Coordinates of C-alpha atoms in Angstrom, one line a residue:
X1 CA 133.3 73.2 104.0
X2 CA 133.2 75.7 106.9
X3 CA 134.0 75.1 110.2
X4 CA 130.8 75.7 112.0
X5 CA 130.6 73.0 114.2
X6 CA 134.0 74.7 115.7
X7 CA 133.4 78.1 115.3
X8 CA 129.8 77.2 117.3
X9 CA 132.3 76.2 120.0
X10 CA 134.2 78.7 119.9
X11 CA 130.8 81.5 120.2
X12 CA 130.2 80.3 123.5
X13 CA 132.9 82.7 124.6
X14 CA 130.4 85.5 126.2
X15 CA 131.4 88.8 125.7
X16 CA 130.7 90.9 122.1
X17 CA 134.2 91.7 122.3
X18 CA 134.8 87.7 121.6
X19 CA 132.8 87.9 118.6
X20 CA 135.6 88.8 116.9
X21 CA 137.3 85.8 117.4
X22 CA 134.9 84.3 114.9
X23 CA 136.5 85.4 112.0
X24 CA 140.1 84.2 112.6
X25 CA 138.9 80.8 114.5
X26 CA 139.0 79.2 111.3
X27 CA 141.3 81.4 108.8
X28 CA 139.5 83.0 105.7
X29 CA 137.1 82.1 103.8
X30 CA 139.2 83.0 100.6
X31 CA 138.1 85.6 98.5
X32 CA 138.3 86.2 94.3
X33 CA 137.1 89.7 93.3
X34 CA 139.1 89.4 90.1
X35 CA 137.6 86.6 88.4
X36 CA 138.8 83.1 88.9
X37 CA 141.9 83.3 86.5
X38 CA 140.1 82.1 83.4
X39 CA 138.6 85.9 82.8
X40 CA 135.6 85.4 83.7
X41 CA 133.5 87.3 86.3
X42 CA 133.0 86.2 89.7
X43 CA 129.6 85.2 90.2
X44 CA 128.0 86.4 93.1
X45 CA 124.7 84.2 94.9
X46 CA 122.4 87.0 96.8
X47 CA 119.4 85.6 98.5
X48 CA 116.6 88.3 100.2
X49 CA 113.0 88.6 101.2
X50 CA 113.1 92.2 99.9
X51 CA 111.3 94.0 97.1
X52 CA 112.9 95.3 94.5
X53 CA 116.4 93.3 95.5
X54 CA 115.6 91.5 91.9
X55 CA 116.0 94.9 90.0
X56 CA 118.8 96.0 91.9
X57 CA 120.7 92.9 91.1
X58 CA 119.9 93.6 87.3
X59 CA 121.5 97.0 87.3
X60 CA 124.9 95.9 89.0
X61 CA 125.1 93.2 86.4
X62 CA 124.4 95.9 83.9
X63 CA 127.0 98.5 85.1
X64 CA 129.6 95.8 86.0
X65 CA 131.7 93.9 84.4
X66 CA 133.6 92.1 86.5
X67 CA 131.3 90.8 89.2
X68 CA 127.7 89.0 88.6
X69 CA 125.0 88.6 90.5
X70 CA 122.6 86.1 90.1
X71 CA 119.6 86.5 92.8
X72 CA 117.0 84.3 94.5
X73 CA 114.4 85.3 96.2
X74 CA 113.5 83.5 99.6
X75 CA 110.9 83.6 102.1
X76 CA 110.5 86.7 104.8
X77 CA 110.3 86.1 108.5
X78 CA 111.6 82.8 110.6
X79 CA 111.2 81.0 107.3
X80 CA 113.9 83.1 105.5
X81 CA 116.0 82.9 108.6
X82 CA 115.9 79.1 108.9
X83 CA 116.5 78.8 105.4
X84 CA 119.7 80.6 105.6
X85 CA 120.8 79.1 108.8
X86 CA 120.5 75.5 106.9
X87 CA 122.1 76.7 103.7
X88 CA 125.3 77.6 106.1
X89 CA 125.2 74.5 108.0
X90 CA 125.3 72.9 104.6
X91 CA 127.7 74.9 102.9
X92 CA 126.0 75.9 100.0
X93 CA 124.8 79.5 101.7
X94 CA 124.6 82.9 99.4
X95 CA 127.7 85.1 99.1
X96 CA 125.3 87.8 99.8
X97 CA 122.1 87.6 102.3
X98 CA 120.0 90.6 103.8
X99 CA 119.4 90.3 107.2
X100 CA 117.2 91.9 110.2
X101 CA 119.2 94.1 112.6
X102 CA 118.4 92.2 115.7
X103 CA 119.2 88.6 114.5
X104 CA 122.7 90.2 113.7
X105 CA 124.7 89.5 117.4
X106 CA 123.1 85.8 117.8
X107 CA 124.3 84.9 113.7
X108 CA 127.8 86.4 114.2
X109 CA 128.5 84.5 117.9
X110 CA 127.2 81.2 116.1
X111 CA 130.2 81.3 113.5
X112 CA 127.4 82.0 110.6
X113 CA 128.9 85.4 109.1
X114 CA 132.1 86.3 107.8
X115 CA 133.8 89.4 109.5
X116 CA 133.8 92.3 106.9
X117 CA 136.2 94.8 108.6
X118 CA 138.5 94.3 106.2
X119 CA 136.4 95.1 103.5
X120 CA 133.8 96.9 104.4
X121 CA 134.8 98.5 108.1
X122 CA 135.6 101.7 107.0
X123 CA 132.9 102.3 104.8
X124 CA 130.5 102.1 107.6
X125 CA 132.5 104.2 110.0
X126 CA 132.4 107.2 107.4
X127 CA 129.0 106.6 105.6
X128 CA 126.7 105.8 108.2
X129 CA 125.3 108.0 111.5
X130 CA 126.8 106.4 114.8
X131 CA 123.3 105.2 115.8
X132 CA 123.5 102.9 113.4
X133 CA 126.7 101.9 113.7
X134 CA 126.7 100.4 116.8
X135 CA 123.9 97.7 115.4
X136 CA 126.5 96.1 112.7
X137 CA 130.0 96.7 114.6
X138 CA 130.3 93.7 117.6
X139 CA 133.6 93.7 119.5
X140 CA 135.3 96.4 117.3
X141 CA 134.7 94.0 113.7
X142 CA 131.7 94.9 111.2
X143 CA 129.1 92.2 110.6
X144 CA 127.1 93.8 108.0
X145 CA 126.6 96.7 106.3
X146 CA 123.2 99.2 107.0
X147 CA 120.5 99.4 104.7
X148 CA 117.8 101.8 105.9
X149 CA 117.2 103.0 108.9
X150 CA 114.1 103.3 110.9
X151 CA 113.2 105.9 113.0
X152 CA 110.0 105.9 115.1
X153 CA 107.2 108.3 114.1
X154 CA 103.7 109.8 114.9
X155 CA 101.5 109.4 112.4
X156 CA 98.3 111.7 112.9
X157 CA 94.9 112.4 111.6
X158 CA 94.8 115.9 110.9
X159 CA 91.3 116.3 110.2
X160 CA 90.7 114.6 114.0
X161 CA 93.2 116.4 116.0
X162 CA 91.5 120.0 114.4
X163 CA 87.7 118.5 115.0
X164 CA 88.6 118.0 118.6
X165 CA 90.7 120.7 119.1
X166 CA 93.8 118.7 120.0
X167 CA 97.6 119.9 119.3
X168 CA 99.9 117.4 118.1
X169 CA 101.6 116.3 121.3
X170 CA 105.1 116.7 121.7
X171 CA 105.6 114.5 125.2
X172 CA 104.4 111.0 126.4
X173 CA 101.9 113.4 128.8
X174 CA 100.7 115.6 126.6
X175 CA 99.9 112.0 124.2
X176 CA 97.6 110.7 126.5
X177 CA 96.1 114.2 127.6
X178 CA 95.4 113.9 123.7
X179 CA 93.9 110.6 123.8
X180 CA 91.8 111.6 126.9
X181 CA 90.2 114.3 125.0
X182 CA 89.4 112.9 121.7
X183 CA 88.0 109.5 123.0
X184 CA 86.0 111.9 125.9
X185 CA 84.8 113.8 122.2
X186 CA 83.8 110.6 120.4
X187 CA 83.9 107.1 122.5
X188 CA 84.2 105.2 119.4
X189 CA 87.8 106.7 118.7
X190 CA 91.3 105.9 120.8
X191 CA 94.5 107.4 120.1
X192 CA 96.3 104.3 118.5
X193 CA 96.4 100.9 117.8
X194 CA 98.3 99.2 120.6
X195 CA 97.0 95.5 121.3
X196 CA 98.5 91.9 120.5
X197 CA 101.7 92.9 121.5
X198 CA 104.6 93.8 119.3
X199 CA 108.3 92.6 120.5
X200 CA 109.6 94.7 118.0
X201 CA 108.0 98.3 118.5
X202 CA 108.0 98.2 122.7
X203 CA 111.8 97.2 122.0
X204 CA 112.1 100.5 120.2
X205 CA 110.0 102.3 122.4
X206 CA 112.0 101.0 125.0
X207 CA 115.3 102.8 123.2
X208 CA 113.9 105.6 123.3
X209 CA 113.3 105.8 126.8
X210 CA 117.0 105.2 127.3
X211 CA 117.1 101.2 127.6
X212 CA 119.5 98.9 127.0
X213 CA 118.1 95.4 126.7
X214 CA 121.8 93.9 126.1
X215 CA 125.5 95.0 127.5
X216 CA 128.2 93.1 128.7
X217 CA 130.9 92.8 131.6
X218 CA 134.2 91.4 131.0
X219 CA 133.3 87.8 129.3
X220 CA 129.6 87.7 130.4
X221 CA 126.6 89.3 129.0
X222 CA 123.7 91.6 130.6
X223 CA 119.9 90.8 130.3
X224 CA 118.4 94.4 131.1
X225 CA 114.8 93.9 129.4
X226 CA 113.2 94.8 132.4
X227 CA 114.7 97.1 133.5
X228 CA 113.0 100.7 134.9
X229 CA 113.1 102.4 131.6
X230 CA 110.9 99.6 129.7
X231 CA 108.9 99.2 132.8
X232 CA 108.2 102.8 132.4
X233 CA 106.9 102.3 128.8
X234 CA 105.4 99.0 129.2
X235 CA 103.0 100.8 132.1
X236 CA 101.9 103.7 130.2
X237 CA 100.4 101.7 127.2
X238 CA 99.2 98.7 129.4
X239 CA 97.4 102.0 131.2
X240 CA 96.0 103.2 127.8
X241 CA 94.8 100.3 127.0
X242 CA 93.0 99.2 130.2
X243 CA 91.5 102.8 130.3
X244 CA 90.2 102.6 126.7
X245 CA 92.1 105.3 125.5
X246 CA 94.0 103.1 122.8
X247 CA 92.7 100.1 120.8
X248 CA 93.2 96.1 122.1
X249 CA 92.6 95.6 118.0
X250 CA 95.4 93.5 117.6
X251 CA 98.8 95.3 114.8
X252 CA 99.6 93.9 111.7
X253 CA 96.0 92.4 111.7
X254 CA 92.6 93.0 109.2
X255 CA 91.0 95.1 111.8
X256 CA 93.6 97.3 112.5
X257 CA 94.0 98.2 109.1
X258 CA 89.9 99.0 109.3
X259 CA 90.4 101.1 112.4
X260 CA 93.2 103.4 110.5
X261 CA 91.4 103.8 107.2
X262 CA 87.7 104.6 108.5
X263 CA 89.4 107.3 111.4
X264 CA 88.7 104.9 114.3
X265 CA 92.2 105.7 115.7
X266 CA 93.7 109.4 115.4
X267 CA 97.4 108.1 115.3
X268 CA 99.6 105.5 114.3
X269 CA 103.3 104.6 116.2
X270 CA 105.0 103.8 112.4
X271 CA 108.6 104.0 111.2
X272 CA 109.9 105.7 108.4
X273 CA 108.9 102.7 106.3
X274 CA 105.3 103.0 108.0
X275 CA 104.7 106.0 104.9
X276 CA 104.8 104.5 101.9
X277 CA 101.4 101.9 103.3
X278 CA 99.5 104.9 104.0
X279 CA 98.8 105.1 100.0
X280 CA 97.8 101.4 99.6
X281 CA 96.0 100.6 102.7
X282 CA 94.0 103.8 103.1
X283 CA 93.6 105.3 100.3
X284 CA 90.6 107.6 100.4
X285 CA 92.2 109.2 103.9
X286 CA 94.5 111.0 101.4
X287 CA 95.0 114.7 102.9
X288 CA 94.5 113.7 106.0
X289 CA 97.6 111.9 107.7
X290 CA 100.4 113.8 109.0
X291 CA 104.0 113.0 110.4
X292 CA 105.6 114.3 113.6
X293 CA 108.1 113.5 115.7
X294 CA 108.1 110.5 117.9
X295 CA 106.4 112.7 121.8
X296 CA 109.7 111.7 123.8
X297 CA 109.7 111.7 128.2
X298 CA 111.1 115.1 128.7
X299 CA 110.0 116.7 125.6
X300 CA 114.0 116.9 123.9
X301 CA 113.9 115.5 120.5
X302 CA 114.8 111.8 120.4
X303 CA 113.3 108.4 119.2
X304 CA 114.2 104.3 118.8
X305 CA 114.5 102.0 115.5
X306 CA 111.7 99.8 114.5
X307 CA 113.0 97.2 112.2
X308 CA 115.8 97.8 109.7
X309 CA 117.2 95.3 107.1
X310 CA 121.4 95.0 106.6
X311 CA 123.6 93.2 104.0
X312 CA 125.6 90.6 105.5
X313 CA 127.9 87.8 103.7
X314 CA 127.5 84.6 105.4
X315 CA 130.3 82.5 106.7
X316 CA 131.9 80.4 103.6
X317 CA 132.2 82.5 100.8
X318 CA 135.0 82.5 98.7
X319 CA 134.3 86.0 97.3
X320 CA 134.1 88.3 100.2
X321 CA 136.0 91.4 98.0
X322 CA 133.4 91.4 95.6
X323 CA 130.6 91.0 98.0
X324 CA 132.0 93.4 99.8
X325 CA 131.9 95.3 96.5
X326 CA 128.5 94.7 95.3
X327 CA 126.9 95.8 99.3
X328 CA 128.9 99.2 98.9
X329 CA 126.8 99.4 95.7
X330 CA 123.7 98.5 97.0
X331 CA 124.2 100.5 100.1
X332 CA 125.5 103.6 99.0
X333 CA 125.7 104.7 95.5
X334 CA 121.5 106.0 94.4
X335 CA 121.5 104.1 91.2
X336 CA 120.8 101.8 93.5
X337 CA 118.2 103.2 95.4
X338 CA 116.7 104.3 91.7
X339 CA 116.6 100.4 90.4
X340 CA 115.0 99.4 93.7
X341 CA 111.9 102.0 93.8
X342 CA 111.6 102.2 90.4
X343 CA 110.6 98.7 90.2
X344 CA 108.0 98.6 92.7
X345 CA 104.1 98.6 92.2
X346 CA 103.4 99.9 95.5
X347 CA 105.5 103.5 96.9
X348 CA 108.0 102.5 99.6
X349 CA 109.5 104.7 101.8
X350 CA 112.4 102.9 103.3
X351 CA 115.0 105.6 104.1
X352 CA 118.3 105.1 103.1
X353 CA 120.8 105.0 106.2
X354 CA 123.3 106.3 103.7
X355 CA 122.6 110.3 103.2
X356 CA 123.6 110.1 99.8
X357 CA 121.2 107.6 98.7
X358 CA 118.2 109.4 100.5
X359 CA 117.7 112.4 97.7
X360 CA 117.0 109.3 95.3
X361 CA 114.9 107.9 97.3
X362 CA 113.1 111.0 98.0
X363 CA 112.3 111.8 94.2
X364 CA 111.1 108.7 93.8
X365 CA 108.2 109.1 96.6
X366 CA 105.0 111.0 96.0
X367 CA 104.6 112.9 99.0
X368 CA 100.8 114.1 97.9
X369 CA 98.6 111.9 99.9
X370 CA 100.6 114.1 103.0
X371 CA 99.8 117.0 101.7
X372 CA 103.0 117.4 100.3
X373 CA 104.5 117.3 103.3
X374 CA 108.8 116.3 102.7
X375 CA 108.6 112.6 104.3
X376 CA 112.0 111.9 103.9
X377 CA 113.2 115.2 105.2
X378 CA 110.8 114.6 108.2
X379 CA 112.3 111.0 108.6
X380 CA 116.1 112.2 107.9
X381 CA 115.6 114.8 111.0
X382 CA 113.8 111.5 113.0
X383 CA 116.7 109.6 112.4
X384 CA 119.1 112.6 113.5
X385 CA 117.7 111.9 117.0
X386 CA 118.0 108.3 117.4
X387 CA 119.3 107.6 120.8
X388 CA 123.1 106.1 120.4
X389 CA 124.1 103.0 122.1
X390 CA 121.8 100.2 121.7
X391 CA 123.1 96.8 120.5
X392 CA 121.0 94.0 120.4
X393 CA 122.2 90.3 121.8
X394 CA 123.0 86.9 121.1
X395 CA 119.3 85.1 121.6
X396 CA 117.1 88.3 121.0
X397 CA 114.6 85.7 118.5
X398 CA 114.1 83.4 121.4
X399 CA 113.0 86.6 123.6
X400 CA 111.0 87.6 120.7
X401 CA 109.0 84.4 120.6
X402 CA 108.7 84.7 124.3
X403 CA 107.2 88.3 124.3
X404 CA 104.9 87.8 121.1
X405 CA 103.2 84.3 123.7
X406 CA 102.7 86.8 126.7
X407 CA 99.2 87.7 125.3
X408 CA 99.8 92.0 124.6
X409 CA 100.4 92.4 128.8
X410 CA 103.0 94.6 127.6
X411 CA 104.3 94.3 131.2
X412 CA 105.0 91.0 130.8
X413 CA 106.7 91.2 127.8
X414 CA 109.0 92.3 129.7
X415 CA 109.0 89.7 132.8
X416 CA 109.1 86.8 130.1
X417 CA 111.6 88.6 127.9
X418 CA 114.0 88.7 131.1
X419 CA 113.4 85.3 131.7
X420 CA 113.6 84.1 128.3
X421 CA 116.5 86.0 127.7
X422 CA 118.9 85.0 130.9
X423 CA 117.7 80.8 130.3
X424 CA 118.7 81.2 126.2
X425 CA 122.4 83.1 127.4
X426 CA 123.0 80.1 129.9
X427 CA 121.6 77.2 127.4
X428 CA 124.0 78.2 125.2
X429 CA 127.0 77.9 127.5
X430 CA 127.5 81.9 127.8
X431 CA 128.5 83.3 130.6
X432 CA 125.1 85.6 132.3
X433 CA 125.9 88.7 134.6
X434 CA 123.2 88.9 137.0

């Protein structure tokens, strides 16, 4: 049964570099990647809310011989997560789990994930860019293992930007210069999308601007969520917005998705996973869309992460050599990638944060409904630019929750982000440097 009732102990030590600790506090887990001496294969649980994670499981199984993997799927979102987090309580969790970027810090100082240096350490030091890095390494120990990764992008109407004489902006200025015109041309249209409020997009806006929501000093940990560089971004779209120049129309709602397919907005802030919905939720605007890169502050290339799924083995497996084995699989070699796409009904274009997996994933993308334009050679030079540094911390969910009930004041976000973020460090006995 693991230990997590002493490892949760042991987490309140502050600083990422203690999160290392973690591993050791309660030995190993064990680990069997040979089979458990009868000669049979180690069977592998993997749980995910992902598409196509069913089909990849089927071609490990039918390429290896030694290791099996038997797959459930489980429930995206808080669901998922609180699924997971009872499974490890219990001891009955997955060998294998995918997991959301930003929940990676607050699982590993709780004592929920087994430290994969060992097995998997070097592979993401040589197969993955540094920007990523940084998101799966906490106090020199790897906690998972990148999937994609998910650069920030414009998405523009082509058809608009020509009918109102508009060049595709290149800086935060020349953006709202942009949206100034074409809503001066046509009242009906705004530049974007922007209202409801979305924790996880300002966050990567934020990044880009050169924010750090999370650091730490000696054994305590920063809250810099408001800090002048979010401030910065949070003002400019609480500024579109209350001039008219973007949309309050709520994201990831009905009417946005009828604002973007009858040309009611002449962009949309997306990710490289944002392209492969462009087929399915607007389908008659095919020709029309095209990518650029994220318009950055000072007009040098550079952009944040929105989103981005990693493979992590929860604490209490006994078969951490072949998880580790299977995730290098599913992470890096593109018959992987292949078995993934192949088995979707709708396009999906997730790009690979392993280089080598991304020409699969490219051939399996019809890049038609952009005119042809190479989306996964736009997203790969996106992703080149991806500002290093950012971690994320050990109660990010709780400051999610707190951003997504401050109403789309994107400002205030912020305030109750800060907030949320120092009470949720100190209720859980870390250390805060104020």
């Amino acid at each position: 049964m693991p230990c997590i009732a002493r490892t949760s102990r042991l987490a309140l030590a502050a600083s990422a570099a203690s999160v290392a600790l973690l591993a050791t506090a309660c030995g190993g887990s064990g680990s069997d990647a040979s089979g458990p001496g009868d000669g049979k294969p180690v069977t592998l649980t993997f749980w995910s809310a992902t598409a196509g994670a069913k089909e990849t499981a089927d071609a490990f199984n039918k390429t290896h011989t030694g290791i099996k993997v038997k797959f459930s799927m489980v429930p995206a979102g808080p669901e998922g997560v609180t699924k997971l987090s009872n499974a490890v309580k219990g001891g009955n969790a997955p060998d294998v789990a995918t997991m959301d970027y930003s929940a990676l810090p607050e699982y590993a100082s709780e004592g929920n994930l087994e430290d994969l240096t060992a097995g998997s350490g070097e592979l993401v030091k040589k197969e993955f860019p540094e920007a990523v890095q940084s998101l799966v390494t906490l106090g020199g120990s790897t906690w998972a293992v990148p999937f994609d990764v998910t650069p920030i992008q414009l998405f523009y109407r082509k058809d608009l930007f020509k009918k109102y004489g508009v060049e595709v902006p290149t800086t935060w200025a020349a953006y709202r210069t942009a949206a100034e015109k074409i809503h001066q041309g046509d009242p009906d249209v705004t530049i974007t999308n922007f209202g409801g409020g979305d924790p996880a997009l300002l966050s990567g806006l934020a990044w880009q601007a050169g924010a750090r929501w999370y650091g730490t000093s000696g054994d305590a940990w920063k809250v810099n969520i408001d800090d002048p560089a979010s401030r910065k971004v949070a003002a400019y779209w609480d500024d579109l917005l209350a001039d008219g120049l973007a949309s309050r129309t709520p994201l990831w709602g009905e009417g946005e998705n009828k604002e973007r397919a009858t040309g009611k907005v002449a962009t949309i802030i997306g990710a490289a996973w944002s392209a492969g919905n462009f087929p399915v939720s607007y389908p008659d605007s095919k020709g029309k869309w095209g990518i650029a890169p994220l318009p950055t502050w000072d007009g040098e290339p550079s952009t944040g992460m929105y989103g981005g799924t990693s493979y992590i083995v929860p604490k209490g497996s006994q078969h951490t050599e072949a998880a580790a084995e299977f995730i290098k699989w599913v992470t890096t070699d593109p018959e992987a990638m292949t078995a993934r796409l192949s088995s979707l009904k709708t396009p999906s274009s997730a790009l690979p944060a392993n280089e080598g997996m991304r020409a699969a994933a490219a051939k399996q993308f019809d890049s038609s409904y952009f005119g042809d334009q190479d989306v996964y050679a736009v997203a790969g030079e996106a992703a080149d630019t991806i500002v290093p540094g950012w971690t994320w911390g050990p109660v990010q969910q709780q400051v999610t929750s707190a951003q997504m009930a401050a109403g789309g004041d994107h400002t205030k976000m912020l305030t109750s982000g800060q907030a949320k973020g120092e009470s949720a460090v100190t209720d859980r006995g870390l250390k805060l440097d104020k």
